[in-house]
Coordinates of C-alpha atoms in Angstrom, one line a residue:
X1 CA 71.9 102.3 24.4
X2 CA 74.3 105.4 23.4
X3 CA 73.1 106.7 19.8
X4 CA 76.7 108.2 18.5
X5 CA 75.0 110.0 16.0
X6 CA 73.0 111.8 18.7
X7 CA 75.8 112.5 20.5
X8 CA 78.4 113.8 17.7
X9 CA 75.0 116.0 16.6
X10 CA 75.0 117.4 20.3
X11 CA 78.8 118.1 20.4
X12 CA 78.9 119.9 17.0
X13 CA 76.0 122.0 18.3
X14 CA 78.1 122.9 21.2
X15 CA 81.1 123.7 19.6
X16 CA 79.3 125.5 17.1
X17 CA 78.1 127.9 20.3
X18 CA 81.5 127.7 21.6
X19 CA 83.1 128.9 18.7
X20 CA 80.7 131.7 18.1
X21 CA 81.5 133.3 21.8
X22 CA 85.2 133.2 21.0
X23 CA 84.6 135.9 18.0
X24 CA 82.0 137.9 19.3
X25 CA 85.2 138.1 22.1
X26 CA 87.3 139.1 19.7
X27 CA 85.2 141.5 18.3
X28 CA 84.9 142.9 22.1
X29 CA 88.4 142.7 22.5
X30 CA 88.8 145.2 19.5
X31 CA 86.4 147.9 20.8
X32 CA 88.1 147.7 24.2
X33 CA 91.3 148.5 22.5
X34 CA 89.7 151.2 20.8
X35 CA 87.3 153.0 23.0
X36 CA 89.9 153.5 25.7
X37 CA 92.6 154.6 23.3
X38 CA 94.7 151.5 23.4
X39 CA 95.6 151.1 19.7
X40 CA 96.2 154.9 19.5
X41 CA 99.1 154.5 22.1
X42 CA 100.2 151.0 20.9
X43 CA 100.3 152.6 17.1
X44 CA 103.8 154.5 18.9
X45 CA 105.3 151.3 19.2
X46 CA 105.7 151.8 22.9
X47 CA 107.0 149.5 25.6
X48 CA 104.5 147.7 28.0
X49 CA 105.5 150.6 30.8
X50 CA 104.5 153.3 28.0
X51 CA 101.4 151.5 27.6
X52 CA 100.2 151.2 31.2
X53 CA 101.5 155.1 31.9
X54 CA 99.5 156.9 28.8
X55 CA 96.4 155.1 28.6
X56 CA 95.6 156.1 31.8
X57 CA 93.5 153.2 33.4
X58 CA 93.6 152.8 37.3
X59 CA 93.3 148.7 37.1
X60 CA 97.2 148.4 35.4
X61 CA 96.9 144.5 36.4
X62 CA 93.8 144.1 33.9
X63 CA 95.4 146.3 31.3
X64 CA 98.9 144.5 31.5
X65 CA 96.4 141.0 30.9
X66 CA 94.5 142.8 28.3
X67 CA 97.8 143.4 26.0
X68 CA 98.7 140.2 27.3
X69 CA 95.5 139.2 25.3
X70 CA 96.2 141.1 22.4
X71 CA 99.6 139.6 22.6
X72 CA 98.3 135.8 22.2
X73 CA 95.8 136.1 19.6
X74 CA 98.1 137.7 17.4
X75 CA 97.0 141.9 17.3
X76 CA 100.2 142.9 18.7
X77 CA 103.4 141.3 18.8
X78 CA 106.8 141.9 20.7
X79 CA 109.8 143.2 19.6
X80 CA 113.1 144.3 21.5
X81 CA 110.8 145.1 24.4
X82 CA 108.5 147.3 21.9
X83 CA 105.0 146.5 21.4
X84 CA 104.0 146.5 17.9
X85 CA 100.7 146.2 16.1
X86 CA 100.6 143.6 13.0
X87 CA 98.1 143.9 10.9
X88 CA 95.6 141.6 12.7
X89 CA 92.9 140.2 10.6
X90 CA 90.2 137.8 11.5
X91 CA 87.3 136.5 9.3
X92 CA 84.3 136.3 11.2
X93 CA 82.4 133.5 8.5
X94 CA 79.4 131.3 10.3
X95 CA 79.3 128.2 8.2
X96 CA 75.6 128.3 6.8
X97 CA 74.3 125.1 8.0
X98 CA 75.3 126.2 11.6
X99 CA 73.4 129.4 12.0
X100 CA 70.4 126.7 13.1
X101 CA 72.8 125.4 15.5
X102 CA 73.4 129.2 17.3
X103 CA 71.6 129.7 21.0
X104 CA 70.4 133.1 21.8
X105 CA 70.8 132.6 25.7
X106 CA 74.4 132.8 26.3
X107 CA 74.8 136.1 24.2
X108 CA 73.0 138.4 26.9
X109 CA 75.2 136.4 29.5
X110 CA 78.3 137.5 27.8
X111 CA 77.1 141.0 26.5
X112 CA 76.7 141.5 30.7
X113 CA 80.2 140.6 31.5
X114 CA 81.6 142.9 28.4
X115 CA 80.1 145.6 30.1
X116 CA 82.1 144.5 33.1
X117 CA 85.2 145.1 32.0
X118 CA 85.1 149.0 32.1
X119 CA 84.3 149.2 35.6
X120 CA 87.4 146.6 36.0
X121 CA 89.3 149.0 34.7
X122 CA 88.5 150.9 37.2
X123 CA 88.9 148.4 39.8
X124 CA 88.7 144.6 40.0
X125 CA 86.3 145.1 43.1
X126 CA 84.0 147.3 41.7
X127 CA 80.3 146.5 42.8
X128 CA 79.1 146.2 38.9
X129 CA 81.8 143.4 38.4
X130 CA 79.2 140.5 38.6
X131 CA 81.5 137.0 39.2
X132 CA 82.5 136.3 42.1
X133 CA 80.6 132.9 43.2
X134 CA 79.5 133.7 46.2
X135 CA 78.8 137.4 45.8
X136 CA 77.4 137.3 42.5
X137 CA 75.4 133.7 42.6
X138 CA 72.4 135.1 40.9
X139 CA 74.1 136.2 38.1
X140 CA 76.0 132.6 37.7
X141 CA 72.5 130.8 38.2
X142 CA 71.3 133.3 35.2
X143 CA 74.5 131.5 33.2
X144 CA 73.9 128.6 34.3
X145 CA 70.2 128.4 33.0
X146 CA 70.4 129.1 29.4
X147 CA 69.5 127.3 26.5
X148 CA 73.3 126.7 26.1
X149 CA 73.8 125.3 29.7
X150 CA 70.9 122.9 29.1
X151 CA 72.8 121.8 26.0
X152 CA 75.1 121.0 27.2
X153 CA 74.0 119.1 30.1
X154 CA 71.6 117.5 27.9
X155 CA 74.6 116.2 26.0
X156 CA 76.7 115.1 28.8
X157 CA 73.6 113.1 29.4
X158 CA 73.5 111.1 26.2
X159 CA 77.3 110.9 26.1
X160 CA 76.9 109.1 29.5
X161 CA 74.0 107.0 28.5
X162 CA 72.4 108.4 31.8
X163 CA 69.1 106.3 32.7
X164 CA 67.1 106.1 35.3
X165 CA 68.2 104.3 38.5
X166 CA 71.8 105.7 37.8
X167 CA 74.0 107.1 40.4
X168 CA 75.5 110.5 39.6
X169 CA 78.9 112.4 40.9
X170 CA 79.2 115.8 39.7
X171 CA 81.9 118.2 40.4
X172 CA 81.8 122.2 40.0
X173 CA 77.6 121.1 40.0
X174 CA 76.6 124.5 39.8
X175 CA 73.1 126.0 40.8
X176 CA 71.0 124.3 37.9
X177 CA 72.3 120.9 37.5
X178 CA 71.4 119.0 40.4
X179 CA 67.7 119.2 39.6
X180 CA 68.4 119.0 36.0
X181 CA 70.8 115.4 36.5
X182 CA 68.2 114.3 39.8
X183 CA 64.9 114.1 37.3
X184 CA 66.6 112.0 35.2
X185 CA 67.9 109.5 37.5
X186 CA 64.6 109.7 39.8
X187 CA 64.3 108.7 43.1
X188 CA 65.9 104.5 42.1
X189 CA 69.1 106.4 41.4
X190 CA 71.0 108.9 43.5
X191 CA 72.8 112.4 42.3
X192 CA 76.0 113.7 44.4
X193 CA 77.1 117.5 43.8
X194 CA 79.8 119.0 44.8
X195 CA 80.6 123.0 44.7
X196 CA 82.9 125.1 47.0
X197 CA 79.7 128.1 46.8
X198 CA 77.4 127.7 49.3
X199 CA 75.2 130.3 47.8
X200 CA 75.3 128.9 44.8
X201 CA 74.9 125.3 46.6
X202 CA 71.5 127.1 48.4
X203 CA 70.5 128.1 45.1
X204 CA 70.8 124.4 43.7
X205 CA 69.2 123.1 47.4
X206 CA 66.0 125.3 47.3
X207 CA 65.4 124.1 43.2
X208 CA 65.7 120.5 43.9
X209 CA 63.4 120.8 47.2
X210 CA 61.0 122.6 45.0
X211 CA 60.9 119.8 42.3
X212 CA 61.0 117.2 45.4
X213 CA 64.3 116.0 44.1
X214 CA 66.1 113.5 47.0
X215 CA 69.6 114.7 45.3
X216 CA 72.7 115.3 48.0
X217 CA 74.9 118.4 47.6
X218 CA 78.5 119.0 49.3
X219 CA 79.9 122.2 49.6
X220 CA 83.8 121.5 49.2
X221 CA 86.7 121.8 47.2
X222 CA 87.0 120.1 44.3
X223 CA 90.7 119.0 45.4
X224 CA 89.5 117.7 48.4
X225 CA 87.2 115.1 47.3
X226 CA 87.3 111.4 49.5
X227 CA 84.1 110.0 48.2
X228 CA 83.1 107.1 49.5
X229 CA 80.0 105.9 47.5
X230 CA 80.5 104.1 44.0
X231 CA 79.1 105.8 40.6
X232 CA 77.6 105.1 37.2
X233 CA 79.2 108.3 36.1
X234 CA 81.0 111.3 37.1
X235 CA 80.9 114.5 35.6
X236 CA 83.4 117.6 35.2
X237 CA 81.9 120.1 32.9
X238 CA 83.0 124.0 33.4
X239 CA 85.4 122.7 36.0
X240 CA 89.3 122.4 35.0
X241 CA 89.4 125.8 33.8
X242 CA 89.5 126.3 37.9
X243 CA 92.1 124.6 38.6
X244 CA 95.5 124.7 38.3
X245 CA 97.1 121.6 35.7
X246 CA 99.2 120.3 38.7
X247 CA 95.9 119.7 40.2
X248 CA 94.4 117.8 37.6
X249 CA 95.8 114.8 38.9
X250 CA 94.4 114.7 42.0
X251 CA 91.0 115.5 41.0
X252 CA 90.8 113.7 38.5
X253 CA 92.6 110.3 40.2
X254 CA 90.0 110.5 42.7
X255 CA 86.8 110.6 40.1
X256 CA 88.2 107.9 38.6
X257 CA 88.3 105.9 41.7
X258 CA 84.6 106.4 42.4
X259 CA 83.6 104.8 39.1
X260 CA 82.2 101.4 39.0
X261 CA 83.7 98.9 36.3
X262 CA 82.4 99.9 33.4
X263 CA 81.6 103.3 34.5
X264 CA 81.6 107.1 32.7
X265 CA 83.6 110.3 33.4
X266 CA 82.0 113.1 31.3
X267 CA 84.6 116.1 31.3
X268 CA 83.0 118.9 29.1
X269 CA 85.5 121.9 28.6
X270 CA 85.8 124.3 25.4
X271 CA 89.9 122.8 25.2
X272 CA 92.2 125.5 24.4
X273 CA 94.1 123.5 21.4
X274 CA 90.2 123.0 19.9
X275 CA 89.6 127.1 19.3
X276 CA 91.8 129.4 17.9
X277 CA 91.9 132.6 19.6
X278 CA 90.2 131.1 22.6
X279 CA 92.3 133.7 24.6
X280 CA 90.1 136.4 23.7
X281 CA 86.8 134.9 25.6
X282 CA 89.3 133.5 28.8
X283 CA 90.1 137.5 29.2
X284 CA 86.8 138.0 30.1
X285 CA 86.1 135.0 32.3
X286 CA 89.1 136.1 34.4
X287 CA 87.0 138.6 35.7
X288 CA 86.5 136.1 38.1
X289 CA 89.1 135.7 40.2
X290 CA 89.4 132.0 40.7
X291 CA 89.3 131.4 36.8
X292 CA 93.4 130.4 35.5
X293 CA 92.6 128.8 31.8
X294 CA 91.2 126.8 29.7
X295 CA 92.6 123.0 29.8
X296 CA 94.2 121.7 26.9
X297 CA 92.9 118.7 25.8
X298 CA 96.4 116.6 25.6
X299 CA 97.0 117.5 29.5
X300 CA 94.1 116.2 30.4
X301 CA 94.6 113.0 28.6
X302 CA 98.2 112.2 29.7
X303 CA 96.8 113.6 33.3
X304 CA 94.4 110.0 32.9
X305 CA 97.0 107.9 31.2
X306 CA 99.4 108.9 33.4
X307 CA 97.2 107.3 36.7
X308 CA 97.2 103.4 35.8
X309 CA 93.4 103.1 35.5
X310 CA 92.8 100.9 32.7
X311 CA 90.2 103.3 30.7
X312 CA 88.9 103.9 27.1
X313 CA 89.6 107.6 26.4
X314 CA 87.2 108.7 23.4
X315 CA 87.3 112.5 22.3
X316 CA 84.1 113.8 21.1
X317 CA 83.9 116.9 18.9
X318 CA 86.5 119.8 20.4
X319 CA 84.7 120.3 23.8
X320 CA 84.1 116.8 25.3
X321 CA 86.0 113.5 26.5
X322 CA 84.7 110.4 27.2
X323 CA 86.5 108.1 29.6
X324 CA 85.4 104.6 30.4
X325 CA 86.8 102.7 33.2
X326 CA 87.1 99.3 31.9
X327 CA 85.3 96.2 33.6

């Protein structure tokens, strides 16, 4: 039985953590712009071309998306092709009763990848740039293992009303959630992940043979799924923010088709419309190449509607949707 009080408690915890990484981004975002002198030149009012020829940085295509950044959360704004700074103020205020809410784990994760961006400036393929998936799948297994990660596995979990005996798909599985999804179901249930890393996918493989954990893992992409088993409950977490929106419906047609009646799709994403400013933490997740944005929450809805699968469509908190495919 699914406790909705447990579960809207687990959501607000991880949109509380959500929200928090969007403003230390910000914060981030302002110290970029002023250690390399980029509010110093944009104080002239210059044009994007003056921009990218006085600050001086060899990666232009990660400047041009930096301003671009700048640009959407409101620092600078455009005028007859002139750049112009606006008086950009942000409160950074943590609501008191969610400071017990706040996980340590993900802040070294992202501290790592702010340091990034200054050898990205230099260029994209520098060797301290940590995330790519294949190159760098210690460093995504590190992200994938923190307190935050297990939150929010734990809550797409509960939000599933995963037992024992279930049967699990789960898309963009990652290094760490295999195992994490295979103990729960044991060995009378059965856990299919899919990634398109294989070294993350060897990552996930030699965790579950160390916990003994019969789960199966695919490496493939996403957009190519033809499963053929039947499922409990599919999952999508950290996924659609991979994927172009045009390929949402393919994707997600396809999960949908693997449920059984009555079955859960779990899609956990922090949804663009949900966070204000959320562009300031996507800048620095495009430091992996593959990343293209955020999903908005709406898209992803009419995406579902728009398929003909008679489903219950619940949103939970700002990061998580619930779809049932009715019996």
């Amino acid at each position: 039985m699914i406790r909705m009080d447990t579960v809207e408690r687990l959501v607000s915890v991880v949109d509380s953590n959500i929200e928090q990484m969007v403003r230390m981004a910000i914060l981030h975002i302002i110290q970029l712009g002023t250690k390399h002198g980029i509010f110093k030149v944009l104080s002239r009012e210059p044009t994007y071309q003056e921009v990218l020829d006085s600050v001086g940085l060899p990666n232009r295509r990660l400047l041009l998306e930096f301003l671009n950044t700048l640009k959407a959360i409101g620092i600078i704004e455009e005028k007859e092709g002139r750049l112009k700074l606006n008086g950009f103020s942000c409160t950074l205020k943590v609501p008191q009763e969610h400071y017990d809410s706040l996980l340590p784990g993900w802040v070294s994760t992202l501290e790592e990848i702010y340091r990034m961006v200054d050898y990205a400036f230099i260029t994209p393929t520098h060797p301290h740039v940590l995330m790519d998936f294949d190159k760098d799948a210690d460093f995504w297994d590190i992200r994938m293992t923190t307190d935050f990660a297990d939150l929010y596995r734990k809550t797409i979990s509960v939000a599933a009303g995963l037992e024992q005996g279930m049967s699990v798909l789960d898309l963009g599985c990652g290094s760490a959630a295999p195992s994490y999804f295979g103990r729960i179901v044991g060995y009378d249930g059965f856990y299919t992940g899919v990634d398109y890393s294989s070294a993350i996918l060897e990552i996930a493989k030699s965790r579950a043979e160390t916990d003994n954990l019969p789960v199966e893992l695919k490496e493939l992409d996403v957009r190519l799924i033809r499963p053929v088993n039947e499922y409990d409950v599919a999952v999508i977490s950290y996924l659609l923010e991979y994927l172009k929106p045009d390929d949402y419906g393919r994707v997600l047609k396809r999960t949908l088709e693997t449920l059984k009646p009555g079955g859960r799709l779990i899609i956990l994403e922090p949804f663009r419309e949900e966070f204000k400013h959320i562009e300031a933490l996507e800048f620095f997740e495009k430091l992996n190449k593959d990343f293209v944005g955020f999903p908005r929450r709406n898209d992803v809805i009419r995406t579902i509607e728009g398929n003909g699968f008679d489903v219950s469509i619940e949103p939970l908190g700002r990061s998580l949707l619930r779809v049932t495919l009715m019996p």
